[in-house]
Amino acid sequence: MTIKDFHKAAIITPEHEVSYAEMMQHIDEYAEKLQKFNNNSVANQQAVADKYAQRIIIFSENREEWIYAFFGIWKQGFIAVPVDATSTVSDLAYIINDCRPSAIWVSENTAEVAKEAIAQVGHTMELMTLGETKNVGSTPAGGTDEMVFEGSKDEPCLIIYTSGTTGSPKGVMLSYDNLEANISGVADEVPIFSKERRTLVLLPVHHILPLMGCIIAPITRGGGVAICPTLSGPDIMNMLCKGEIAIMIGVPRLWQTLYYGIKKKIDASFITRALFNLCATVNNRSLSRFIFQSVHKKMGGHLDYCVSGGAALDTEIGNGLKTLGLEVLEGYGMTETAPIISFTRPGDYIPGCSGKPLPSVEVKIVDGELCARGRNLMLGYYNRPEETADVIDNDGFLHTGDLASLDEEGRVTITGRKKEIIVLSNGKNVQPNEIEFQLEKYDTYVKEAAVTEKDDALWAIIVPQRVDATEDFLKENVIQPYNKTVENYKKIMNIFIFNGDLPRTKLEKLQRFKLKDILENKGANVAPKKVVAPEFPDNPELQAIAQYIFEEKHIAINENSHIETDLAFDSLDKVGLQSFIEERFGITIDADEMAGFKNMAAIAEKCKQKKGEQHEEKNVGSVNWHDIMLSESSNLVLPTTSPTHYLYAKFFKKYLQFNNRLTIIGKENIPAHGPVILAPNHQSFIDGPLAISGLSKEQINEFYFYATEEHVQGSLRRNFAARHNIILMERKNLKNSILKMAEVLKQGKSLVIFPEGKRTHDGAMNNFRKTFAILSKELNVPILPVCIKGAFKAMPRGRLIPTPHHISIEYLPIIKPNAANSYEELAALVQSEINAKL
């Protein structure tokens, strides 16, 4: 790799310009400072105790001296280790301890942290300050016209520590050839970087994307760079103009901020809004650039390419920038691929698509996951051969961990992060970043949003625009409007206000592994409040509803409480409230309809007597489940038993015996006759056939299953359910679902209910819900606890086919309902019996 002197500006800062000749003189000076580490002194031998060349850390903010130090390291044939300038002492100490460098370049701003980190590790190394070489800041005479880096193309020249979105970072070792494969692809095969195009240095260059795109590629291809001092709008606009920038590389949040800032000004006028819509329809770049020439002029007038990387760019932002006449190039890659795997070719931008693979890269899809191999693939993780083997298979393919698809032209579209997908108990997969983008559209109220899962429900952690924003306010103005636009499984069920910055990497990737800690610390230092029954003397309907909820759930509601996002009512809670309202006010409100009400005051208003209509309010207390179970059910349509029902059960049993060495224990505890509620713990998607694997043919045909609608979507699956003893939990008529289960038991048949209501996330049992206990107690039906072990490891969430891990199922002694026990106590007793066997 060579750098040539084109007698032009190599580096532009707000204060001055540095020519290529001057830059290479400075690089020589920084390389000379490292010459001492090439000797064979005893002290130096200790610093290079492994097979690789010496490692030199650069611990500094973006500045011109950073570039001199970086290329100076390469000129000596050493390995550069860039580190985030905002790292804490412990962060830096971790990297020092991991890579054992010979020296560290620091700035005035990072020197103290470096000294503390070195002292903490106790590693002998030299600390050097950027800017202290003899000619830095002056104008050196002469300078060479070419610089050749030492070291062969296959040797490591760079260690980049991964951003740590899922835990402790690892050092990714990259060679000169890895980097050249990337540069050749975007400069030679596809001429994006050239000596005519200058690039803006905006993102912190310790990451591989800005290091390659904003330093190495533009410097080595002769285009040069301009360093932006901050990420503020005025500084960016100033450097775009001063540097006559042609290539700007940013992360999606940067483009989102830029686009929304421009779009707000466009939307303020009917004329500009109409022109924007016209450009979106015509989809002609020349027309867009002509109409929005003032926008381009403010951005310097030379911007050819807006490059987005680091994460997926939302299609709305990509389309919007394109409508403004900006050429958007979206790339996809990883630190492990230096970094490009695929990128958009100029003129071939498809929103949401990451373009075609780098010319030297081969890609394929394995079980939905994108895999890649080529010249750009890393040498491995530094000192971590086992972890390297975990991601690179025997055929040399890197398993990216990202889900993707390929179109007929070979373009890559990333559909989600394998490890970030939230898998709910109903089997639905949720991409949290999609919901986060929708929530952040409410930017009048929301500064940042993160979506995670807790207790099988979606939570939104919201950083509000105003610190005095309340949960009620955000639920009313953000969550409820959003929930009305999405399917049930994508609804946000609760929020947590976080007045701080969400944990992100320097490339704005959300560190999702830290989100649970935010939720778990919620209210940790707040003393519990005494809950008292609410009073609404001027609203008798709301008072009655509030009293009912207080007695049933010991929750004190207010007028603005929402049935889901505040009270977290599950299906059974809604059925109870539905029955209470029918009994008390003579009005029917579907359980599914309840979530559509703005708050409890709106539900109370619905319960008021309509004009000209009379009804007599009844004084009822807690919901009477006994009466509900025994109510008229002749109009209910129960599923039937197909002759193939037993055959399916037998097939699954044989398969699990072969594949998972299925062991069945306690068959003597299964009642020979009469109704029974079979209550297993819930570990996997195959727990249904597992639960009945110990039953005889006659018993299997007498057992019914209870399942949610989400598990049985589509006409074929619904027909299958209707013919194979599966009772669906109908969200629009939850009460009917419970009546169907009651009817099955009253007919002397049996029922399989999973009391957890959802599959486990980590192998441990979730709390049991009380539906099965209500049925047992009110209809005097015994419960057969069932302990399933090994199914979680054989088929955890997200897996389609079970692995050959051993599974056992044990039928425990019958538990009969006792009149003295509450529903909760009966449910807890069954749970404890199963838990004792796990």
PDB file of N, CA, C and O in Angstrom, residues 656 660-663 681-684 686-687 690 760 763 787-796 802-809 837-838:
ATOM      1  N   LEU A 656     -39.558 -38.246  19.144  1.00  0.00           N
ATOM      2  CA  LEU A 656     -38.850 -37.761  20.330  1.00  0.00           C
ATOM      3  C   LEU A 656     -38.118 -38.896  21.042  1.00  0.00           C
ATOM      4  O   LEU A 656     -37.059 -38.670  21.639  1.00  0.00           O
ATOM      5  N   ASN A 660     -34.538 -37.730  20.894  1.00  0.00           N
ATOM      6  CA  ASN A 660     -34.234 -37.132  22.200  1.00  0.00           C
ATOM      7  C   ASN A 660     -34.225 -38.144  23.345  1.00  0.00           C
ATOM      8  O   ASN A 660     -34.194 -37.732  24.516  1.00  0.00           O
ATOM      9  N   ARG A 661     -34.237 -39.431  23.025  1.00  0.00           N
ATOM     10  CA  ARG A 661     -34.219 -40.484  24.058  1.00  0.00           C
ATOM     11  C   ARG A 661     -35.264 -40.193  25.135  1.00  0.00           C
ATOM     12  O   ARG A 661     -34.985 -40.217  26.340  1.00  0.00           O
ATOM     13  N   LEU A 662     -36.478 -39.868  24.689  1.00  0.00           N
ATOM     14  CA  LEU A 662     -37.563 -39.469  25.585  1.00  0.00           C
ATOM     15  C   LEU A 662     -37.804 -40.500  26.683  1.00  0.00           C
ATOM     16  O   LEU A 662     -37.987 -41.686  26.406  1.00  0.00           O
ATOM     17  N   THR A 663     -37.820 -40.040  27.938  1.00  0.00           N
ATOM     18  CA  THR A 663     -38.106 -40.891  29.098  1.00  0.00           C
ATOM     19  C   THR A 663     -39.434 -40.452  29.701  1.00  0.00           C
ATOM     20  O   THR A 663     -39.647 -39.257  29.937  1.00  0.00           O
ATOM     21  N   ASN A 681     -45.179 -27.636  33.033  1.00  0.00           N
ATOM     22  CA  ASN A 681     -44.354 -26.443  32.844  1.00  0.00           C
ATOM     23  C   ASN A 681     -44.082 -26.292  31.355  1.00  0.00           C
ATOM     24  O   ASN A 681     -44.247 -27.231  30.580  1.00  0.00           O
ATOM     25  N   HIS A 682     -43.669 -25.088  30.934  1.00  0.00           N
ATOM     26  CA  HIS A 682     -43.594 -24.779  29.497  1.00  0.00           C
ATOM     27  C   HIS A 682     -42.164 -24.421  29.118  1.00  0.00           C
ATOM     28  O   HIS A 682     -41.692 -23.326  29.376  1.00  0.00           O
ATOM     29  N   GLN A 683     -41.460 -25.357  28.447  1.00  0.00           N
ATOM     30  CA  GLN A 683     -40.066 -25.155  28.097  1.00  0.00           C
ATOM     31  C   GLN A 683     -39.821 -24.936  26.616  1.00  0.00           C
ATOM     32  O   GLN A 683     -38.833 -24.315  26.236  1.00  0.00           O
ATOM     33  N   SER A 684     -40.716 -25.464  25.766  1.00  0.00           N
ATOM     34  CA  SER A 684     -40.415 -25.416  24.337  1.00  0.00           C
ATOM     35  C   SER A 684     -41.681 -25.483  23.508  1.00  0.00           C
ATOM     36  O   SER A 684     -42.791 -25.641  24.028  1.00  0.00           O
ATOM     37  N   ILE A 686     -42.438 -27.865  21.574  1.00  0.00           N
ATOM     38  CA  ILE A 686     -42.910 -29.256  21.431  1.00  0.00           C
ATOM     39  C   ILE A 686     -43.538 -29.770  22.719  1.00  0.00           C
ATOM     40  O   ILE A 686     -43.771 -30.969  22.854  1.00  0.00           O
ATOM     41  N   ASP A 687     -43.833 -28.876  23.662  1.00  0.00           N
ATOM     42  CA  ASP A 687     -44.386 -29.311  24.948  1.00  0.00           C
ATOM     43  C   ASP A 687     -45.788 -29.896  24.811  1.00  0.00           C
ATOM     44  O   ASP A 687     -46.198 -30.712  25.642  1.00  0.00           O
ATOM     45  N   LEU A 690     -45.402 -33.483  23.932  1.00  0.00           N
ATOM     46  CA  LEU A 690     -44.710 -34.080  25.081  1.00  0.00           C
ATOM     47  C   LEU A 690     -45.681 -34.359  26.224  1.00  0.00           C
ATOM     48  O   LEU A 690     -45.613 -35.406  26.870  1.00  0.00           O
ATOM     49  N   THR A 760     -40.518 -20.562  28.646  1.00  0.00           N
ATOM     50  CA  THR A 760     -39.448 -19.967  29.431  1.00  0.00           C
ATOM     51  C   THR A 760     -38.407 -19.321  28.519  1.00  0.00           C
ATOM     52  O   THR A 760     -38.168 -19.764  27.400  1.00  0.00           O
ATOM     53  N   GLY A 763     -34.961 -21.258  30.891  1.00  0.00           N
ATOM     54  CA  GLY A 763     -35.041 -22.588  31.474  1.00  0.00           C
ATOM     55  C   GLY A 763     -35.748 -22.623  32.811  1.00  0.00           C
ATOM     56  O   GLY A 763     -36.228 -23.666  33.237  1.00  0.00           O
ATOM     57  N   CYS A 787     -44.004 -32.521  34.932  1.00  0.00           N
ATOM     58  CA  CYS A 787     -42.683 -31.892  34.905  1.00  0.00           C
ATOM     59  C   CYS A 787     -41.947 -32.272  33.619  1.00  0.00           C
ATOM     60  O   CYS A 787     -41.647 -33.441  33.396  1.00  0.00           O
ATOM     61  N   ILE A 788     -41.667 -31.276  32.789  1.00  0.00           N
ATOM     62  CA  ILE A 788     -40.912 -31.479  31.545  1.00  0.00           C
ATOM     63  C   ILE A 788     -39.485 -30.983  31.760  1.00  0.00           C
ATOM     64  O   ILE A 788     -39.271 -29.843  32.162  1.00  0.00           O
ATOM     65  N   LYS A 789     -38.522 -31.841  31.491  1.00  0.00           N
ATOM     66  CA  LYS A 789     -37.113 -31.473  31.649  1.00  0.00           C
ATOM     67  C   LYS A 789     -36.347 -31.761  30.354  1.00  0.00           C
ATOM     68  O   LYS A 789     -36.578 -32.783  29.711  1.00  0.00           O
ATOM     69  N   GLY A 790     -35.429 -30.865  30.002  1.00  0.00           N
ATOM     70  CA  GLY A 790     -34.563 -31.053  28.840  1.00  0.00           C
ATOM     71  C   GLY A 790     -35.087 -30.451  27.557  1.00  0.00           C
ATOM     72  O   GLY A 790     -34.329 -30.265  26.601  1.00  0.00           O
ATOM     73  N   ALA A 791     -36.367 -30.101  27.513  1.00  0.00           N
ATOM     74  CA  ALA A 791     -36.946 -29.574  26.272  1.00  0.00           C
ATOM     75  C   ALA A 791     -36.405 -28.180  25.961  1.00  0.00           C
ATOM     76  O   ALA A 791     -36.298 -27.798  24.794  1.00  0.00           O
ATOM     77  N   PHE A 792     -36.071 -27.416  27.007  1.00  0.00           N
ATOM     78  CA  PHE A 792     -35.537 -26.065  26.769  1.00  0.00           C
ATOM     79  C   PHE A 792     -34.205 -26.135  26.027  1.00  0.00           C
ATOM     80  O   PHE A 792     -33.954 -25.377  25.085  1.00  0.00           O
ATOM     81  N   LYS A 793     -33.338 -27.053  26.435  1.00  0.00           N
ATOM     82  CA  LYS A 793     -32.044 -27.181  25.763  1.00  0.00           C
ATOM     83  C   LYS A 793     -32.193 -27.833  24.389  1.00  0.00           C
ATOM     84  O   LYS A 793     -31.436 -27.542  23.468  1.00  0.00           O
ATOM     85  N   ALA A 794     -33.172 -28.704  24.257  1.00  0.00           N
ATOM     86  CA  ALA A 794     -33.382 -29.367  22.971  1.00  0.00           C
ATOM     87  C   ALA A 794     -33.994 -28.428  21.940  1.00  0.00           C
ATOM     88  O   ALA A 794     -33.651 -28.475  20.751  1.00  0.00           O
ATOM     89  N   MET A 795     -34.861 -27.535  22.395  1.00  0.00           N
ATOM     90  CA  MET A 795     -35.548 -26.654  21.453  1.00  0.00           C
ATOM     91  C   MET A 795     -35.898 -25.330  22.115  1.00  0.00           C
ATOM     92  O   MET A 795     -37.049 -25.058  22.425  1.00  0.00           O
ATOM     93  N   PRO A 796     -34.904 -24.472  22.343  1.00  0.00           N
ATOM     94  CA  PRO A 796     -35.173 -23.163  22.941  1.00  0.00           C
ATOM     95  C   PRO A 796     -35.930 -22.266  21.973  1.00  0.00           C
ATOM     96  O   PRO A 796     -36.137 -22.613  20.802  1.00  0.00           O
ATOM     97  N   PRO A 802     -35.845 -29.704  17.032  1.00  0.00           N
ATOM     98  CA  PRO A 802     -35.131 -30.018  18.283  1.00  0.00           C
ATOM     99  C   PRO A 802     -33.792 -30.702  18.042  1.00  0.00           C
ATOM    100  O   PRO A 802     -33.654 -31.521  17.132  1.00  0.00           O
ATOM    101  N   THR A 803     -32.811 -30.324  18.858  1.00  0.00           N
ATOM    102  CA  THR A 803     -31.516 -31.003  18.829  1.00  0.00           C
ATOM    103  C   THR A 803     -31.637 -32.322  19.599  1.00  0.00           C
ATOM    104  O   THR A 803     -32.562 -32.499  20.386  1.00  0.00           O
ATOM    105  N   PRO A 804     -30.689 -33.241  19.452  1.00  0.00           N
ATOM    106  CA  PRO A 804     -30.795 -34.554  20.120  1.00  0.00           C
ATOM    107  C   PRO A 804     -30.457 -34.502  21.617  1.00  0.00           C
ATOM    108  O   PRO A 804     -29.722 -35.340  22.114  1.00  0.00           O
ATOM    109  N   HIS A 805     -30.984 -33.558  22.338  1.00  0.00           N
ATOM    110  CA  HIS A 805     -30.752 -33.475  23.781  1.00  0.00           C
ATOM    111  C   HIS A 805     -31.806 -34.310  24.512  1.00  0.00           C
ATOM    112  O   HIS A 805     -32.983 -34.319  24.133  1.00  0.00           O
ATOM    113  N   HIS A 806     -31.387 -35.001  25.582  1.00  0.00           N
ATOM    114  CA  HIS A 806     -32.305 -35.886  26.306  1.00  0.00           C
ATOM    115  C   HIS A 806     -33.458 -35.100  26.931  1.00  0.00           C
ATOM    116  O   HIS A 806     -33.267 -34.038  27.523  1.00  0.00           O
ATOM    117  N   ILE A 807     -34.671 -35.646  26.780  1.00  0.00           N
ATOM    118  CA  ILE A 807     -35.879 -35.040  27.357  1.00  0.00           C
ATOM    119  C   ILE A 807     -36.566 -36.086  28.233  1.00  0.00           C
ATOM    120  O   ILE A 807     -36.660 -37.261  27.877  1.00  0.00           O
ATOM    121  N   SER A 808     -37.055 -35.640  29.387  1.00  0.00           N
ATOM    122  CA  SER A 808     -37.850 -36.525  30.246  1.00  0.00           C
ATOM    123  C   SER A 808     -39.147 -35.816  30.617  1.00  0.00           C
ATOM    124  O   SER A 808     -39.203 -34.586  30.680  1.00  0.00           O
ATOM    125  N   ILE A 809     -40.177 -36.608  30.837  1.00  0.00           N
ATOM    126  CA  ILE A 809     -41.460 -36.080  31.282  1.00  0.00           C
ATOM    127  C   ILE A 809     -41.946 -36.940  32.434  1.00  0.00           C
ATOM    128  O   ILE A 809     -41.893 -38.178  32.371  1.00  0.00           O
ATOM    129  N   LYS A 837     -39.191 -30.899  41.172  1.00  0.00           N
ATOM    130  CA  LYS A 837     -38.671 -31.965  40.322  1.00  0.00           C
ATOM    131  C   LYS A 837     -37.678 -31.465  39.265  1.00  0.00           C
ATOM    132  O   LYS A 837     -36.998 -32.265  38.628  1.00  0.00           O
ATOM    133  N   LEU A 838     -37.654 -30.148  39.055  1.00  0.00           N
ATOM    134  CA  LEU A 838     -36.756 -29.594  38.026  1.00  0.00           C
ATOM    135  C   LEU A 838     -35.305 -29.595  38.493  1.00  0.00           C
ATOM    136  O   LEU A 838     -35.016 -29.375  39.655  1.00  0.00           O
TER     137      LEU A 838
END
